[in-house]
Coordinates of C-alpha atoms and ligand atoms in Angstrom, one line a residue:
M3 CA 10.9 15.7 -16.9
K4 CA 11.6 14.6 -13.4
T5 CA 8.8 13.0 -11.4
E6 CA 8.3 16.0 -9.1
T7 CA 7.7 18.2 -12.2
E8 CA 5.6 15.8 -14.1
I9 CA 3.4 15.0 -11.1
L10 CA 2.1 18.6 -11.2
H11 CA 1.5 19.0 -14.9
V12 CA -0.3 15.9 -16.2
P13 CA -2.8 17.3 -18.8
Y14 CA -6.5 16.7 -18.4
P15 CA -7.9 14.1 -20.7
V16 CA -10.6 16.6 -21.7
A17 CA -10.1 20.4 -21.5
D18 CA -12.0 21.9 -18.6
P19 CA -14.8 24.2 -19.9
H20 CA -13.8 26.9 -17.3
G21 CA -10.0 26.4 -17.4
A22 CA -10.0 25.2 -13.8
L23 CA -6.4 24.8 -12.7
N24 CA -7.4 22.4 -9.9
M25 CA -9.3 19.3 -11.1
P26 CA -12.9 19.9 -10.3
V27 CA -14.9 17.4 -8.3
Y28 CA -17.3 15.8 -10.8
H29 CA -20.0 14.7 -8.3
S30 CA -22.4 13.2 -10.8
V31 CA -23.6 9.6 -10.9
A32 CA -24.4 9.4 -14.6
Y33 CA -23.5 11.1 -17.9
E34 CA -25.8 12.2 -20.7
F35 CA -25.5 11.3 -24.4
D36 CA -26.9 12.9 -27.5
T37 CA -27.9 9.7 -29.3
A38 CA -28.6 6.0 -28.7
E39 CA -25.6 5.2 -31.0
Q40 CA -23.2 7.2 -28.8
M41 CA -24.6 5.5 -25.8
E42 CA -24.0 2.1 -27.3
L43 CA -20.4 3.0 -28.1
A44 CA -19.7 4.3 -24.6
F45 CA -21.4 1.4 -22.8
T46 CA -19.5 -1.2 -24.8
G47 CA -16.2 0.5 -24.2
K48 CA -15.7 1.5 -27.9
S49 CA -15.6 5.2 -27.0
P50 CA -14.0 6.7 -23.9
E51 CA -16.9 8.7 -22.4
H52 CA -17.9 8.2 -18.8
V53 CA -21.3 6.4 -18.3
Y54 CA -21.7 5.8 -14.6
S55 CA -19.4 6.8 -11.7
R56 CA -18.9 3.4 -10.1
I57 CA -17.2 2.4 -13.4
T58 CA -15.3 5.6 -14.2
N59 CA -15.5 9.2 -13.1
P60 CA -13.6 12.2 -14.5
T61 CA -12.0 13.3 -11.2
V62 CA -11.1 9.7 -10.2
Q63 CA -9.7 9.0 -13.7
Y64 CA -7.5 12.1 -13.5
F65 CA -6.2 11.0 -10.2
E66 CA -5.3 7.6 -11.7
Q67 CA -3.5 9.3 -14.6
R68 CA -1.5 11.4 -12.2
V69 CA -0.4 8.3 -10.3
K70 CA 0.5 6.7 -13.6
A71 CA 2.8 9.6 -14.4
A72 CA 4.3 9.6 -11.0
S73 CA 4.9 5.8 -10.8
G74 CA 5.5 4.7 -14.4
A75 CA 3.0 1.9 -14.0
A76 CA 1.3 0.6 -17.2
E77 CA -2.2 0.7 -15.5
V78 CA -3.5 2.3 -12.3
I79 CA -6.9 1.5 -10.8
S80 CA -8.1 3.3 -7.7
F81 CA -10.4 2.1 -4.9
N82 CA -12.1 3.4 -1.8
S83 CA -9.5 1.9 0.6
G84 CA -6.2 0.1 0.6
M85 CA -8.0 -3.1 1.7
A86 CA -10.3 -2.8 -1.4
A87 CA -7.2 -2.6 -3.6
I88 CA -5.7 -5.7 -1.9
A89 CA -9.0 -7.6 -2.0
N90 CA -9.5 -6.8 -5.7
A91 CA -6.0 -7.9 -6.7
L92 CA -6.2 -11.2 -4.8
V93 CA -9.8 -11.9 -6.0
A94 CA -8.6 -11.3 -9.6
V95 CA -5.8 -13.9 -9.4
G96 CA -7.2 -16.3 -6.8
R97 CA -9.3 -19.3 -7.5
A98 CA -10.6 -22.3 -5.6
G99 CA -7.9 -25.0 -5.5
G100 CA -5.3 -22.4 -5.9
N101 CA -3.0 -21.0 -3.2
I102 CA -1.4 -17.7 -2.1
V103 CA 2.1 -17.9 -0.7
T104 CA 2.8 -15.1 1.8
S105 CA 4.2 -14.3 5.2
P106 CA 2.3 -14.1 8.5
H107 CA 3.9 -10.7 8.9
L108 CA 1.0 -8.8 7.3
F109 CA -1.2 -5.8 8.0
G110 CA -4.0 -7.3 10.3
N111 CA -6.9 -7.1 7.8
T112 CA -4.7 -8.4 5.0
F113 CA -3.8 -11.4 7.2
S114 CA -7.5 -11.9 7.9
L115 CA -8.4 -11.6 4.2
I116 CA -6.0 -14.3 3.2
A117 CA -6.2 -16.6 6.3
Y118 CA -10.0 -16.5 6.6
T119 CA -12.0 -14.7 3.9
L120 CA -10.3 -16.1 0.8
A121 CA -9.6 -19.4 2.5
E122 CA -13.4 -19.9 2.8
F123 CA -13.7 -19.6 -1.0
G124 CA -11.1 -22.4 -1.4
V125 CA -8.0 -20.3 -1.9
E126 CA -5.4 -21.9 0.3
P127 CA -3.2 -19.6 2.5
R128 CA 0.4 -20.7 2.6
F129 CA 2.3 -18.8 5.3
C130 CA 6.1 -19.0 5.4
D131 CA 9.2 -17.0 6.0
L132 CA 9.6 -15.1 2.8
T133 CA 13.2 -14.2 3.7
N134 CA 14.0 -17.9 3.4
P135 CA 14.3 -18.8 -0.4
A136 CA 14.3 -22.5 0.2
E137 CA 11.0 -22.3 2.1
V138 CA 9.4 -20.2 -0.6
E139 CA 10.6 -22.6 -3.3
R140 CA 9.1 -25.5 -1.4
L141 CA 5.7 -23.9 -1.2
V142 CA 5.3 -22.3 -4.6
D143 CA 3.7 -24.8 -7.1
E144 CA 1.7 -24.9 -10.2
N145 CA -1.4 -23.9 -8.2
T146 CA 0.1 -20.8 -6.7
C147 CA -1.9 -17.7 -7.8
A148 CA 0.4 -15.1 -6.4
V149 CA 3.2 -14.5 -3.9
F150 CA 2.1 -11.6 -1.7
L151 CA 4.2 -9.5 0.6
E152 CA 4.6 -6.1 2.3
V153 CA 7.9 -4.3 1.4
I154 CA 8.5 -3.4 5.0
T155 CA 6.4 -5.4 7.4
N156 CA 4.8 -3.7 10.4
P157 CA 5.4 -3.9 13.3
Q158 CA 8.2 -6.5 12.6
M159 CA 10.1 -4.2 10.2
E160 CA 11.2 -7.1 8.0
V161 CA 12.5 -6.4 4.5
V162 CA 12.6 -9.2 1.9
D163 CA 15.2 -9.2 -0.9
L164 CA 12.7 -8.5 -3.7
K165 CA 15.0 -9.4 -6.7
A166 CA 15.8 -12.8 -5.2
L167 CA 12.2 -13.5 -4.4
S168 CA 10.9 -12.3 -7.8
E169 CA 13.4 -14.7 -9.5
I170 CA 11.9 -17.6 -7.6
C171 CA 8.4 -16.4 -8.5
H172 CA 9.1 -15.9 -12.1
R173 CA 10.9 -19.3 -12.5
A174 CA 7.7 -20.9 -11.1
G175 CA 5.4 -18.8 -13.3
T176 CA 3.9 -16.9 -10.4
P177 CA 3.3 -13.1 -10.1
L178 CA 4.8 -11.2 -7.3
V179 CA 2.3 -8.8 -5.7
A180 CA 3.6 -6.3 -3.2
D181 CA 1.9 -3.9 -0.8
T182 CA 4.2 -0.8 -1.1
T183 CA 2.2 1.5 1.1
V184 CA 5.1 2.3 3.4
I185 CA 7.5 3.5 0.6
P186 CA 5.7 5.6 -2.0
F187 CA 6.3 5.0 -5.7
T188 CA 8.1 8.4 -6.0
A189 CA 10.8 7.0 -3.8
F190 CA 10.9 3.4 -4.8
R191 CA 10.5 1.8 -8.3
A192 CA 9.1 -1.6 -7.4
A193 CA 9.1 -2.9 -11.0
E194 CA 12.9 -2.5 -11.1
F195 CA 13.0 -5.1 -8.3
G196 CA 10.8 -7.6 -10.0
V197 CA 7.4 -6.6 -8.5
D198 CA 4.6 -7.3 -11.0
V199 CA 1.7 -5.7 -9.2
E200 CA 1.7 -3.1 -6.4
V201 CA -1.1 -2.5 -4.0
V202 CA -1.1 0.7 -2.0
S203 CA -3.2 2.2 0.8
S204 CA -3.3 5.8 -0.5
T205 CA -4.9 6.6 2.8
K206 CA -1.4 6.9 4.2
Y207 CA 1.2 9.0 2.4
I208 CA -0.7 10.0 -0.7
S209 CA -3.9 11.4 0.9
G210 CA -1.9 14.4 2.1
G211 CA -2.1 14.1 5.9
A212 CA -4.9 11.6 6.6
T213 CA -7.5 13.4 4.7
S214 CA -9.3 10.4 3.2
L215 CA -9.3 6.7 2.7
G216 CA -8.2 5.3 -0.7
G217 CA -6.4 2.5 -2.4
L218 CA -4.4 1.9 -5.6
L219 CA -3.5 -1.0 -7.7
L220 CA -0.5 -0.5 -10.0
D221 CA 0.1 -3.0 -12.8
H222 CA 3.6 -2.9 -14.3
D223 CA 2.6 -5.3 -17.1
T224 CA 5.7 -7.3 -16.4
F225 CA 4.1 -10.7 -15.9
D226 CA 3.2 -13.1 -18.6
W227 CA -0.4 -14.0 -17.7
R228 CA -0.4 -17.0 -20.1
Q229 CA 1.1 -18.7 -17.1
S230 CA -2.1 -18.2 -15.0
A231 CA -4.7 -20.8 -15.6
K232 CA -7.4 -18.3 -14.6
L233 CA -6.3 -15.3 -16.7
R234 CA -4.9 -17.1 -19.7
P235 CA -8.1 -16.8 -21.7
L236 CA -8.0 -13.0 -21.5
V237 CA -4.4 -12.6 -22.7
G238 CA -3.9 -10.6 -25.9
Q239 CA -7.4 -9.1 -25.9
F240 CA -6.7 -5.9 -24.0
P241 CA -4.3 -3.0 -24.4
V242 CA -2.6 -3.5 -21.0
S243 CA -2.5 -6.9 -19.2
A244 CA -5.1 -9.6 -18.8
F245 CA -4.8 -8.9 -15.0
S246 CA -5.7 -5.2 -15.3
A247 CA -8.5 -6.0 -17.6
K248 CA -9.9 -8.6 -15.2
V249 CA -9.8 -6.1 -12.3
R250 CA -11.0 -3.0 -14.3
R251 CA -13.8 -4.7 -16.3
E252 CA -15.0 -7.2 -13.8
I253 CA -13.8 -7.3 -10.2
H254 CA -13.7 -3.5 -9.6
R255 CA -17.3 -3.1 -11.0
N256 CA -18.7 -6.2 -9.3
L257 CA -17.3 -5.5 -5.8
G258 CA -18.2 -1.8 -6.2
A259 CA -15.4 -0.4 -4.0
C260 CA -14.8 2.6 -6.2
M261 CA -13.0 5.8 -5.1
T262 CA -15.3 8.8 -4.9
P263 CA -14.6 12.0 -6.8
Y264 CA -14.2 14.2 -3.7
V265 CA -11.6 11.8 -2.3
A266 CA -9.9 11.7 -5.7
Q267 CA -9.5 15.5 -5.6
M268 CA -8.1 15.5 -2.1
Q269 CA -5.6 12.8 -3.1
I270 CA -4.6 14.6 -6.2
N271 CA -3.6 17.5 -3.9
G272 CA -1.8 15.1 -1.6
L273 CA 0.2 13.7 -4.6
E274 CA 1.5 17.2 -5.3
T275 CA 3.3 17.4 -2.0
L276 CA 4.0 13.7 -1.5
E277 CA 7.8 13.7 -2.2
L278 CA 8.3 16.8 0.0
R279 CA 6.5 15.4 2.9
Y280 CA 8.1 12.0 2.5
Q281 CA 11.6 13.5 2.5
R282 CA 10.9 15.5 5.6
A283 CA 9.2 12.8 7.6
T284 CA 11.7 10.1 6.7
R285 CA 14.7 12.2 7.7
T286 CA 13.1 13.0 11.0
C287 CA 12.2 9.4 11.4
R288 CA 15.8 8.2 11.1
D289 CA 17.1 10.9 13.3
L290 CA 14.5 10.1 16.0
A291 CA 15.0 6.3 15.8
G292 CA 18.8 6.8 16.4
R293 CA 18.2 9.1 19.3
V294 CA 15.5 7.0 20.9
A295 CA 17.9 4.0 20.9
G296 CA 20.0 5.9 23.4
L297 CA 17.2 6.6 25.9
E298 CA 17.3 4.7 29.2
G299 CA 14.5 2.2 29.4
V300 CA 14.4 1.5 25.6
V301 CA 15.4 -2.1 25.1
S302 CA 15.7 -2.0 21.3
V303 CA 14.8 0.1 18.3
N304 CA 13.6 -1.4 15.1
Y305 CA 14.2 0.7 11.9
P306 CA 15.8 -0.8 8.8
G307 CA 17.4 2.6 8.1
L308 CA 19.7 2.2 11.1
P309 CA 23.0 0.4 10.6
G310 CA 23.0 -2.8 12.6
H311 CA 19.4 -3.6 11.7
P312 CA 19.3 -7.2 10.3
C313 CA 17.7 -6.0 7.1
H314 CA 19.8 -2.8 6.8
D315 CA 21.7 -3.8 3.6
V316 CA 18.8 -5.1 1.6
S317 CA 16.7 -2.1 2.7
L318 CA 19.5 0.3 1.7
A319 CA 19.7 -1.3 -1.8
Q320 CA 16.0 -1.2 -2.3
F321 CA 14.7 2.0 -0.5
G322 CA 17.8 4.1 0.0
E323 CA 19.0 5.7 3.2
F324 CA 15.5 6.7 4.6
P325 CA 13.2 3.7 4.4
G326 CA 9.9 5.2 5.4
A327 CA 8.7 7.2 8.3
M328 CA 7.7 4.4 10.7
F329 CA 9.8 2.6 13.4
T330 CA 9.1 0.6 16.5
F331 CA 10.8 0.3 19.8
D332 CA 10.6 -2.1 22.7
L333 CA 10.3 -1.3 26.4
A334 CA 10.6 -3.8 29.2
S335 CA 6.8 -4.6 29.4
R336 CA 3.3 -3.9 28.1
E337 CA 2.8 -1.8 31.2
A338 CA 5.8 0.3 30.4
C339 CA 4.4 0.8 26.9
F340 CA 1.0 1.9 28.1
R341 CA 2.6 4.3 30.7
L342 CA 4.7 5.9 28.0
I343 CA 1.8 6.3 25.6
N344 CA -0.4 7.8 28.3
R345 CA 2.2 10.5 29.1
L346 CA 2.8 11.7 25.5
Q347 CA 1.9 15.4 25.1
V348 CA 2.9 16.2 21.5
I349 CA 2.7 12.7 19.8
R350 CA -0.9 11.7 19.4
R351 CA -2.4 8.4 20.5
A352 CA -3.9 7.0 17.2
T353 CA -3.5 4.3 14.6
N354 CA -2.8 5.2 11.0
L355 CA 0.5 5.9 9.2
F356 CA 2.0 9.0 7.6
D357 CA -0.4 11.5 9.0
N358 CA 1.4 15.0 9.1
K359 CA 1.2 14.5 12.9
T360 CA 3.3 11.9 14.7
L361 CA 1.2 9.0 16.0
A362 CA 2.0 6.4 18.6
I363 CA 0.2 3.0 19.1
H364 CA 0.7 -0.2 21.0
P365 CA 0.0 -2.7 18.1
A366 CA -0.5 -5.9 20.2
S367 CA -3.5 -4.5 22.1
T368 CA -5.1 -2.5 19.3
I369 CA -4.5 -3.4 15.6
F370 CA -3.8 -7.0 16.6
G371 CA -5.9 -6.9 19.8
T372 CA -8.7 -9.3 18.5
F373 CA -6.2 -12.0 17.4
T374 CA -5.5 -14.9 19.7
E375 CA -2.1 -14.8 21.6
D376 CA -1.1 -17.8 19.4
T377 CA -1.8 -15.9 16.1
R378 CA 0.0 -12.8 17.5
R379 CA 3.0 -15.1 18.3
Q380 CA 2.9 -16.5 14.7
M381 CA 2.8 -12.9 13.5
D382 CA 5.7 -11.8 15.8
V383 CA 3.6 -9.0 17.3
H384 CA 4.9 -8.4 20.8
Q385 CA 3.4 -6.9 24.0
E386 CA 6.6 -4.9 24.5
T387 CA 6.5 -3.0 21.2
I388 CA 5.4 0.6 20.5
R389 CA 5.0 1.8 16.9
L390 CA 5.6 5.4 15.9
S391 CA 4.5 6.9 12.6
V392 CA 6.6 10.0 12.3
G393 CA 5.1 13.2 10.9
L394 CA 6.3 16.7 10.0
E395 CA 7.0 18.2 13.5
A396 CA 10.5 19.3 14.5
A397 CA 12.6 16.2 15.5
D398 CA 13.7 18.0 18.7
D399 CA 10.1 18.4 19.9
L400 CA 9.3 14.8 19.2
F401 CA 12.4 13.6 21.0
A402 CA 11.7 15.8 24.0
D403 CA 8.1 14.4 24.2
L404 CA 9.4 10.8 24.2
A405 CA 12.2 11.5 26.6
R406 CA 9.8 13.2 29.0
A407 CA 7.3 10.3 28.7
I408 CA 9.8 7.6 29.4
G409 CA 11.6 9.5 32.2
Ligands
PLP513 C1 -3.3 0.9 6.2 C2 -2.7 -0.2 5.4 C3 -3.5 -1.1 4.7 C4 -5.0 -0.9 4.6 O1 -5.4 0.3 4.0 P1 -6.8 1.0 4.2 O2 -6.7 2.2 3.4 O3 -6.9 1.4 5.7 O4 -7.8 0.1 3.8 C5 -2.9 -2.1 4.0 N1 -1.6 -2.3 4.0 C6 -0.8 -1.5 4.8 C7 0.7 -1.8 4.8 C8 -1.3 -0.5 5.5 O5 -0.5 0.3 6.2

């Protein structure tokens, strides 16, 4: 079956007693057993029953199974936010004395996690230009725990050639971990481009219109974890990878950032319309990006789906003609950006990506507002840039709003 069919018809692991067609919200902390022997089996992982909802929950588990069907991943683990998924993945691979090779072009909290939080535990951050293979090769060594990137960075809109980068990683025995939030797995098969582990903020496209926070970790079981000093002892002991086992059995439980059942149900519903919403929003996005470029006062438009963008070819090869529903554009000054944002009547002033409503924000003064000017410069976040997350409105209405606001 094709993904759009399969995504709707994943069977329940256990038949619902009432034949519920929509997965019920199992809001229970604990689960009861008939005998002490059954308890022992379940608690030691020898039988599949749920024991405690921080560890597994029927609604959350079903959400993970739906994502597995939709993405083709070998293992899917959910979290209560995208940041939790990223933190769990990096804590699972990272160790004191090790390093993470990445770009300074990162989501603000991910940058802070790697540059400050993990660094304080002895995991050295190594920032570089991931589009420059020579630089990556110079920095990756036997202590590199992972190479981490975002498939389209924001607000820089940079796209790395994943196949080329993954070859460097795999030659060096390092896993490639990618944040694929901006291109959902229904539209982009990351494993085919050499990505070993995906992390996703399901808050964005998947939640179905900004209904809830959530995160996902997708393990494609493509990396040979015998090459990881930390995970080598676990290799061969678990049905999927040593990495998934480390996350599922240790880090996820110990950090406690589990998805809740109510959120899982909302996100199951979001998954059902994901591909439809994605197609609509990305087509509107490309149309709008092209038209905004022609407005007087717009200095430049940054969307890899437009011919002429420095990453257009690699983006086309990886993500197709419509690479996500987010673009940025530059005006002459920060003041011009503020003026435009303040005049918007249809487009909403808010952060977040891939709400059903179109959202505008000035990244330098908001998402990156607490970083120093130096750090912002290192991250290529400019005062002249506005970011637009395109929703499901008619393109004409969005364009008219922008043209009026800039006029
Ligand atoms: C939003 C976002 C995150 C963080 O996700 P939360 O669900 O807000 O924790 C991480 N990476 C990218 C690319 C994002 O857009």
